[in-house]
XYZ file of C-alpha atoms in Angstrom:
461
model
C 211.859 -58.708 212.372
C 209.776 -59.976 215.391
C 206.417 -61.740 215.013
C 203.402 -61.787 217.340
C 201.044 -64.501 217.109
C 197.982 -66.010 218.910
C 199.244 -69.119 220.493
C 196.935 -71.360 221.217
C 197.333 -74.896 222.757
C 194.239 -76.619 223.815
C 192.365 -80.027 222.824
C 188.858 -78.140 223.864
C 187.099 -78.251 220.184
C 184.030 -75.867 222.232
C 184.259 -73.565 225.083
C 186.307 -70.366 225.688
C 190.104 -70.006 227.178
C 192.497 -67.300 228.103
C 194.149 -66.243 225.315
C 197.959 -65.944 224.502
C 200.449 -64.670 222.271
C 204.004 -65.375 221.639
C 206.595 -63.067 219.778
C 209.427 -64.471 217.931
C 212.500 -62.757 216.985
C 214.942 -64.834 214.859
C 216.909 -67.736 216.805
C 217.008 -66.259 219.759
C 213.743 -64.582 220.933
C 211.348 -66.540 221.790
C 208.281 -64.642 224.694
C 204.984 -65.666 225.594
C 202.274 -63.519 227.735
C 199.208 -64.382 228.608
C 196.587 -61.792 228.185
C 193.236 -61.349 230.435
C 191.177 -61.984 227.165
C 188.853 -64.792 226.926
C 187.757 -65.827 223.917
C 185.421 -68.607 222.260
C 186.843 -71.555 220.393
C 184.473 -70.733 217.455
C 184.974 -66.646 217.247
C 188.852 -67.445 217.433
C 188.056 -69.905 213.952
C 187.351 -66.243 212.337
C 191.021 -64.790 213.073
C 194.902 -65.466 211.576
C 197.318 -66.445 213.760
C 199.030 -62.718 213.501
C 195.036 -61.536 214.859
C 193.715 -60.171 211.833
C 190.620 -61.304 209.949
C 190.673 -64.635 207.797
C 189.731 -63.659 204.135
C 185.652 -63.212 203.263
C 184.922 -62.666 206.670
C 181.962 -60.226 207.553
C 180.595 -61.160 210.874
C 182.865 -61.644 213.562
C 183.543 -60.914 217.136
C 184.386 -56.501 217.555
C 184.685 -56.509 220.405
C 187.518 -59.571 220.749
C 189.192 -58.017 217.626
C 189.095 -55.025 219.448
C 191.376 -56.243 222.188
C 193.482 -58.401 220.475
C 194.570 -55.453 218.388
C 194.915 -53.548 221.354
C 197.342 -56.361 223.200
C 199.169 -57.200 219.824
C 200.281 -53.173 219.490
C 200.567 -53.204 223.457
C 203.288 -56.051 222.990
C 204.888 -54.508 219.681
C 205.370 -51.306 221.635
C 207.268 -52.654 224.704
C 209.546 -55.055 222.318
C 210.535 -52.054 219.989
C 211.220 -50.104 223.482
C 213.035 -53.044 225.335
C 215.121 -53.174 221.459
C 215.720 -49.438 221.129
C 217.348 -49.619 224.865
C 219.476 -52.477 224.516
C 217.609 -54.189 227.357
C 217.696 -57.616 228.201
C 214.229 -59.092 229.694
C 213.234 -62.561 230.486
C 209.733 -63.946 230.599
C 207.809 -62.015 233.637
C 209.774 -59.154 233.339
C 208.383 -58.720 229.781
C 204.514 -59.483 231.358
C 205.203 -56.797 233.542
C 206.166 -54.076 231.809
C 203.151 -55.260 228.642
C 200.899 -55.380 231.599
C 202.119 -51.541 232.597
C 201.036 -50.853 229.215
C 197.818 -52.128 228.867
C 197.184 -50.901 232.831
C 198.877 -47.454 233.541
C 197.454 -46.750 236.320
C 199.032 -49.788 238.546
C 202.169 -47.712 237.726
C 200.428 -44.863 239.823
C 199.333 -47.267 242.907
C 202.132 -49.079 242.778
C 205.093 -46.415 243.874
C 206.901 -48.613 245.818
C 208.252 -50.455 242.607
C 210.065 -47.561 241.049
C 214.061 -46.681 241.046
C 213.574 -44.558 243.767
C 211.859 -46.491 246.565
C 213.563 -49.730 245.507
C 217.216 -47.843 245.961
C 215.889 -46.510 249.361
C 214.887 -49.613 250.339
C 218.263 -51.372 249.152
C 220.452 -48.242 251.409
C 218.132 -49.132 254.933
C 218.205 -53.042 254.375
C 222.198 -52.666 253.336
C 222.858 -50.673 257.260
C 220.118 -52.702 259.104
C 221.872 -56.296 257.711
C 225.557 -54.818 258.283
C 226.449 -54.930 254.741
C 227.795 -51.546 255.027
C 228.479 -49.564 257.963
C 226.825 -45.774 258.869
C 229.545 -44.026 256.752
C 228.864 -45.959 253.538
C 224.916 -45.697 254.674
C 225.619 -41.423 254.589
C 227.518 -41.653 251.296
C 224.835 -44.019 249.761
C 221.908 -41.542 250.722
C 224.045 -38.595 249.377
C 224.288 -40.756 246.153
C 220.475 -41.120 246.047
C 219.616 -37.561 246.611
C 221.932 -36.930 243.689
C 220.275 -39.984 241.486
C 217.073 -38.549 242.279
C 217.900 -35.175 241.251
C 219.076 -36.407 237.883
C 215.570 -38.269 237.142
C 213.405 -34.802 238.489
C 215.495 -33.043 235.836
C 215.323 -35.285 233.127
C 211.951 -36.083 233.881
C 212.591 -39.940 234.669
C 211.312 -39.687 238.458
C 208.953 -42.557 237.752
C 211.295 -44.880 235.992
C 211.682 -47.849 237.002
C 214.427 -50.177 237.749
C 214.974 -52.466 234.772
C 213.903 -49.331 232.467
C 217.201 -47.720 233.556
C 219.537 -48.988 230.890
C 223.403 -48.309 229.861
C 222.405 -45.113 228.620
C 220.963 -43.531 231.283
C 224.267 -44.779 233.575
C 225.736 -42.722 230.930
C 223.624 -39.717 231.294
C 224.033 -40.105 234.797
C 227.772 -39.977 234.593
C 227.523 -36.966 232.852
C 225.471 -35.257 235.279
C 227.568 -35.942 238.430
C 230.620 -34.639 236.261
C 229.108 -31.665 235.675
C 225.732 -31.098 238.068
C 226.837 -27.904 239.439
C 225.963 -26.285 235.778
C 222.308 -27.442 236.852
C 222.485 -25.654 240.165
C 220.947 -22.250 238.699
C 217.941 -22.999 236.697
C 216.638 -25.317 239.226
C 217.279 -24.389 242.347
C 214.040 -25.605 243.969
C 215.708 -28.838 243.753
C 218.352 -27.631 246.262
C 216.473 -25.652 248.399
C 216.692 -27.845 251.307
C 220.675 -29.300 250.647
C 223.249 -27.510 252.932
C 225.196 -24.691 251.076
C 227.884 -26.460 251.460
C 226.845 -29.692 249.770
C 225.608 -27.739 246.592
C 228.621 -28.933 243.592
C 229.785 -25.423 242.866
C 232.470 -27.309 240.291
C 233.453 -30.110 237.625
C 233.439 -33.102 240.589
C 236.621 -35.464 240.020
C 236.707 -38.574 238.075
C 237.650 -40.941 241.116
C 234.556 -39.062 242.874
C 232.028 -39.803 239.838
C 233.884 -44.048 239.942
C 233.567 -44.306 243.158
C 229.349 -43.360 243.276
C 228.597 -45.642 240.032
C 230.025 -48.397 241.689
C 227.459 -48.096 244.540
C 225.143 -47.428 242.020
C 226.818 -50.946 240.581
C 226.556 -52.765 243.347
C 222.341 -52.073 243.956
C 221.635 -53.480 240.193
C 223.363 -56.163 241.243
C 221.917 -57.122 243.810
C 218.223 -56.963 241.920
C 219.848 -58.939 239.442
C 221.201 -61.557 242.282
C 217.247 -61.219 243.667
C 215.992 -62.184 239.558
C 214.063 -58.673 239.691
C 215.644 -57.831 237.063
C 217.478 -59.659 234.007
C 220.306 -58.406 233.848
C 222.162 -55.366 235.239
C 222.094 -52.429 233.193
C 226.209 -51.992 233.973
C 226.328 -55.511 232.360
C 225.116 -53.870 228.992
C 227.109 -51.032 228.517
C 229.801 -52.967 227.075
C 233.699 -53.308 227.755
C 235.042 -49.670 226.389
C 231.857 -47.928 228.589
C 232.107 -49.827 231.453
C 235.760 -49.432 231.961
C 235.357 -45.438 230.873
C 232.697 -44.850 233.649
C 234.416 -47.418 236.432
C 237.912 -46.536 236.612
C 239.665 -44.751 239.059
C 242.862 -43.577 238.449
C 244.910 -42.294 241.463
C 248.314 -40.133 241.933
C 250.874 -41.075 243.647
C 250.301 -40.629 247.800
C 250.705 -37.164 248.781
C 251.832 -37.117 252.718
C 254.118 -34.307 254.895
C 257.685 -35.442 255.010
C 259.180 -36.241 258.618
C 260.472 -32.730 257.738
C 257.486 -30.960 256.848
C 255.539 -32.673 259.599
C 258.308 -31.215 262.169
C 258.087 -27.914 260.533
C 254.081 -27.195 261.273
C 254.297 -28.232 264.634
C 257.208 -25.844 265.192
C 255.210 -22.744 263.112
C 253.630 -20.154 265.101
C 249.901 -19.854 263.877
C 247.544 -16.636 263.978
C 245.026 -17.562 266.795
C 241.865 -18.834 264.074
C 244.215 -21.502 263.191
C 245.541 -22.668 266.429
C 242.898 -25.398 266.638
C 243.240 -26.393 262.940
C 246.615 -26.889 263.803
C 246.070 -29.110 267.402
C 243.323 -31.330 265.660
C 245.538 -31.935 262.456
C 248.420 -32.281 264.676
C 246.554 -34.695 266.680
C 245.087 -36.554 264.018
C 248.431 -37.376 262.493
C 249.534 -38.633 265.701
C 246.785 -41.311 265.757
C 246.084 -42.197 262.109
C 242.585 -42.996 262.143
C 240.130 -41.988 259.479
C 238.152 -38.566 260.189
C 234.778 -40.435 261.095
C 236.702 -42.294 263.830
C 238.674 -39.278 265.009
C 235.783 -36.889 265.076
C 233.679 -40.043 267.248
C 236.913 -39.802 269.627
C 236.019 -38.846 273.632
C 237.707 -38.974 276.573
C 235.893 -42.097 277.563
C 238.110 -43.444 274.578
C 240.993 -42.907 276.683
C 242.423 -45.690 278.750
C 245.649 -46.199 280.387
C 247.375 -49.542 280.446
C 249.041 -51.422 283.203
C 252.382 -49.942 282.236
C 251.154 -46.029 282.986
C 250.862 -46.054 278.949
C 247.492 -44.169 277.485
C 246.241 -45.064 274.558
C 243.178 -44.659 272.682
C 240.399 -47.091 271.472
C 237.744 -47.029 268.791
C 236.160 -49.331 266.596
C 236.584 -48.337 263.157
C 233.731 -47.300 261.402
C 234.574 -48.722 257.933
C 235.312 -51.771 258.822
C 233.943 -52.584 261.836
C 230.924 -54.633 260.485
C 232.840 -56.375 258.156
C 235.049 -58.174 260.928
C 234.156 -61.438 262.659
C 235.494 -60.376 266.187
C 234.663 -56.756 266.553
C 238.511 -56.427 267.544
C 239.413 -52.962 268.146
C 242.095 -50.521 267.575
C 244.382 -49.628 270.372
C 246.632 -46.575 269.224
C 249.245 -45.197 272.070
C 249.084 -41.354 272.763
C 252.216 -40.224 272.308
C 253.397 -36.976 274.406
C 251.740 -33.942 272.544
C 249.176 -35.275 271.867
C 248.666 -35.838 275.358
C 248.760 -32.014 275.907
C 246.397 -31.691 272.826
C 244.044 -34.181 274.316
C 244.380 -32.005 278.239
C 243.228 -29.202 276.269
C 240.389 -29.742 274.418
C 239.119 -32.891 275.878
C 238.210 -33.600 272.359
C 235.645 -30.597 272.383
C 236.595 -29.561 268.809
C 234.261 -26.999 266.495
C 236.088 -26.818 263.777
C 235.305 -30.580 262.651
C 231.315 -30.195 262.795
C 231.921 -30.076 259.220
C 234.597 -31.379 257.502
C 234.057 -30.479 253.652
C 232.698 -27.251 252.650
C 234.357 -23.631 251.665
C 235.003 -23.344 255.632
C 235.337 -27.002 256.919
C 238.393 -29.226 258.532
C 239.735 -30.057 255.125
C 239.560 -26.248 254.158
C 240.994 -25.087 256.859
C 243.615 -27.346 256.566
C 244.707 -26.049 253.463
C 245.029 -22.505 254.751
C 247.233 -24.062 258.210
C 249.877 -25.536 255.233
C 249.698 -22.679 253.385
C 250.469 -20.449 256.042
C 253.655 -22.923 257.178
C 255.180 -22.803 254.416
C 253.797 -26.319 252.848
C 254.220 -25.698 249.179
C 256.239 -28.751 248.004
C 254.875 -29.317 244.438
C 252.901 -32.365 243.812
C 252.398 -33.994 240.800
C 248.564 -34.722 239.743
C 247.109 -35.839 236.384
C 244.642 -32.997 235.231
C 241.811 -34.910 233.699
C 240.654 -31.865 231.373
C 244.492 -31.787 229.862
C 245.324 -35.463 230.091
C 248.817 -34.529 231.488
C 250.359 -34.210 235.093
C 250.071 -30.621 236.804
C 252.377 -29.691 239.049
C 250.356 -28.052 242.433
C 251.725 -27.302 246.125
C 251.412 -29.621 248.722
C 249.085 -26.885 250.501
C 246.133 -27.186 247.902
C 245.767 -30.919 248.578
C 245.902 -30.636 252.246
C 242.903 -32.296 253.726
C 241.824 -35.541 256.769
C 243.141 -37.808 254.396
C 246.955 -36.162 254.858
C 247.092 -37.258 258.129
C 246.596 -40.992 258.059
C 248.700 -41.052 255.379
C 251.232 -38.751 256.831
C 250.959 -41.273 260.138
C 251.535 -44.005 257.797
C 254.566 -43.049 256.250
C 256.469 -41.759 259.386
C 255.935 -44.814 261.113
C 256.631 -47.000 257.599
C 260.319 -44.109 257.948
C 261.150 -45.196 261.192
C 260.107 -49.194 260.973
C 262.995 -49.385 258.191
C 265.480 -47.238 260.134
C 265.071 -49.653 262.987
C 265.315 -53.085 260.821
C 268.808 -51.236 259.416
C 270.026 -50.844 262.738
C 269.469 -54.350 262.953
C 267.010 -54.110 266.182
C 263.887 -56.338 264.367
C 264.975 -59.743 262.213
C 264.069 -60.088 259.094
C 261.141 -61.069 258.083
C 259.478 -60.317 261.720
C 255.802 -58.904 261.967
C 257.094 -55.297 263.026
C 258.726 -54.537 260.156
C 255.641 -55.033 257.688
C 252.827 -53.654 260.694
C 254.123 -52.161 263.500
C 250.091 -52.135 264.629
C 251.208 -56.320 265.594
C 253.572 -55.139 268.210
C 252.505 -55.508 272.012
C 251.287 -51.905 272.921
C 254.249 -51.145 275.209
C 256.660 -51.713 271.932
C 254.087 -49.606 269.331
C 254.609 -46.822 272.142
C 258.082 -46.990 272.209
C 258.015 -46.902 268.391
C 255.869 -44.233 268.140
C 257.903 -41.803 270.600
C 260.697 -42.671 268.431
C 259.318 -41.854 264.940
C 257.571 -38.589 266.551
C 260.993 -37.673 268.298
C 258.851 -37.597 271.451
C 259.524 -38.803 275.204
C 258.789 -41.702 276.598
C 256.541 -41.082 279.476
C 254.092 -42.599 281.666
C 250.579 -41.281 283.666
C 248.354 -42.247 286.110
C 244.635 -43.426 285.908
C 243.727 -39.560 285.900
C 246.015 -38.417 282.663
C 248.856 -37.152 285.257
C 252.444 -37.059 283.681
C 254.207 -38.944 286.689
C 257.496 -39.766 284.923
């Protein structure tokens, strides 16, 4: 049981001071604040160290008993609430929030020092510094607007930051699970959010991991800046934290060389054609979808050799590199023709999620070639693997990893034929090999000719 006591520490036998108290709680609590009351030496002989009246007294000081009452239960009421939360607080933090208290109103002036503004703050300063790059900036500010949901709902907007504790990571866990059930009763929240981006389903655990991490990573950084203790992910203790932090993935899902061969070989109904070219095309180069879609023919450049190639910096990664070094990928022969086509003038990724995006679309191109290998994936709802078709999974992702694994096919046919040693670069990256050698490898893995162009894109051999 805690106990609050005047402290006082003075030689002064006359006079007034500031007054303060100090709350002990066994061994290992030990606070002090200092209060705004002053108080004279002789009306402070009247009161008990715990602020009540010494025995036989009559006349005293109201209005000082007054307000050490009032600061006593001020300082009792923020202990049993920093107890009841599990929260840990060090010296100021535990003046500020008794100082809240006693002073609501500063809460009211002072906005900027609530979750909200403090996470905003965190997401500009994070893209302005180059800790993260634009995509993680756009994935951080969808993260907010779905923090800042949860707190208008559960009536927590003007929390603020160390007040947030384990169980509100919790309750915020639960809500990205399962925020489309809120959709319906309070749809003035989502008024203004794209159709698209409303949850219409149970989101994924890896999904709900992956945004508590970011979440993770901004308490940790006001814990690294001392404005707060101690992280409330720090207090939600082992079983919790690894429950609302783990991400469990299935085994890579990717075309097979056959598969791959198969789509591009598939006549398509004409609203599909261009799903078909851009997928097509993106396998062919590998990149992620923010890179691809920031593709232009001003990213085209042809070599000395008559080889063209494409180069990008890559957006999740980029700012994280020392040199800026970018990626050169060749352009192998359709893709060429893709690239003559549409001169990367492509509608169907201005959105890439949503019921008729890229990744949608996608699916239905698979589905309609005949893409229905089953896959096995680990249904979190049953806690067993569920078999699904290739098709349903279909999205950007496919084709870097597709990329990946036909070049990965044909760097270990090539090391059994003997033509790269053991051990050499080529066989672990092929992305290490001089351009003229990745093209070469390429046009082999794609069972596509070698061919060269001039300055203008002309096939000239």
């Amino acid at each position: 049981m805690e106990r609050i006591t005047i402290f006082i520490r003075t030689k002064k036998k006359s006079g007034s001071i500031r007054l303060r108290f100090r709350l002990i709680d066994g061994r290992e609590v030990d606070l002090y604040h200092k209060s705004e009351i002053k108080a004279d030496l002789k009306d402070l002989e009247k009161f008990n160290a715990d602020g009540s009246l010494k025995s036989k007294v009559s006349i005293y000081n109201k209005p000082l008993f007054e307000s050490i009452s009032r600061e006593i239960a001020a300082i009792s009421k923020v202990y049993s609430e920093v107890k009841d939360k599990g929260i840990f607080v060090n010296g100021d933090m535990f003046e500020e929030m008794i100082d809240r208290e006693l002073h609501p109103e500063k809460v009211q002036r002072d906005s900027n020092s609530l979750l909200l503004p403090r996470f905003d703050r965190f997401i500009k300063r994070g893209f302005k510094d180059g800790v993260f790059g634009e995509g993680r900036m756009k994935h951080y500010q969808v993260l907010y607007n779905e923090l800042e949901r949860f707190l208008l709902i559960k009536k927590k907007a003007n929390i603020l930051p160390f007040d947030f504790s384990a169980d509100d990571i919790m309750d915020f866990r639960n809500f990205l699970f399962d925020e489309y059930k809120y959709v319906a009763k309070n749809r003035n929240l989502y008024a203004n959010v794209a159709s698209r981006n409303i949850p219409t389903e149970r989101r994924g655990g890896n999904t709900v991991s992956t945004k508590l991490k970011k979440l993770q990573a901004f308490f940790n950084e006001l814990e690294d800046k001392e404005e707060i203790a101690k992280s409330p992910f720090r207090k939600l203790g082992k079983e919790r934290k690894r429950l609302a932090l783990k991400e469990k993935y299935d085994d890579p899902v990717y075309l097979t060389k056959d598969e791959f061969v198969k789509v591009m070989n598939v006549d398509v109904p004409d609203k599909l054609q261009e799903t078909k070219d851009v997928f097509l095309l993106q396998c062919a180069f590998g990149c992620r979808v923010g890179d691809f879609k920031a593709l232009t023919m001003g990213k085209v450049k042809v070599n000395s050799d008559g080889i063209p190639f494409i180069h990008y910096l890559p957006q999740k990664t980029m700012r994280e590199q020392s040199d800026y070094k970018e990626v050169e990928t060749p352009v192998i022969r359709y893709a060429l023709d893709i690239i003559t086509k549409y001169k990367f003038n492509f509608p169907v990724l201005k959105y890439v999620s949503g019921k008729s995006g890229y990744n949608a679309k996608i699916k239905l191109l698979l589905q309609h070639c005949g893409i229905d290998r089953e896959c096995k994936v680990f249904d979190e709802a049953t806690g067993e693997n569920k078999l699904i078709p290739l098709y349903e999974l279909g999205s950007s992702k496919l084709c870097r990893k597709t990329h990946v694994d036909v070049m990965n096919k044909v760097q270990i046919d090539l090391y059994a034929a003997g033509l790269h040693k053991s051990g050499s670069d080529a066989v672990n990256r092929y992305t290490k090999m001089e351009l003229k050698d990745r093209f070469a490898l390429m046009c082999t893995a794609f069972e596509q000719p070698m061919y060269k162009v001039d300055k203008d894109l002309n096939v000239i051999k």
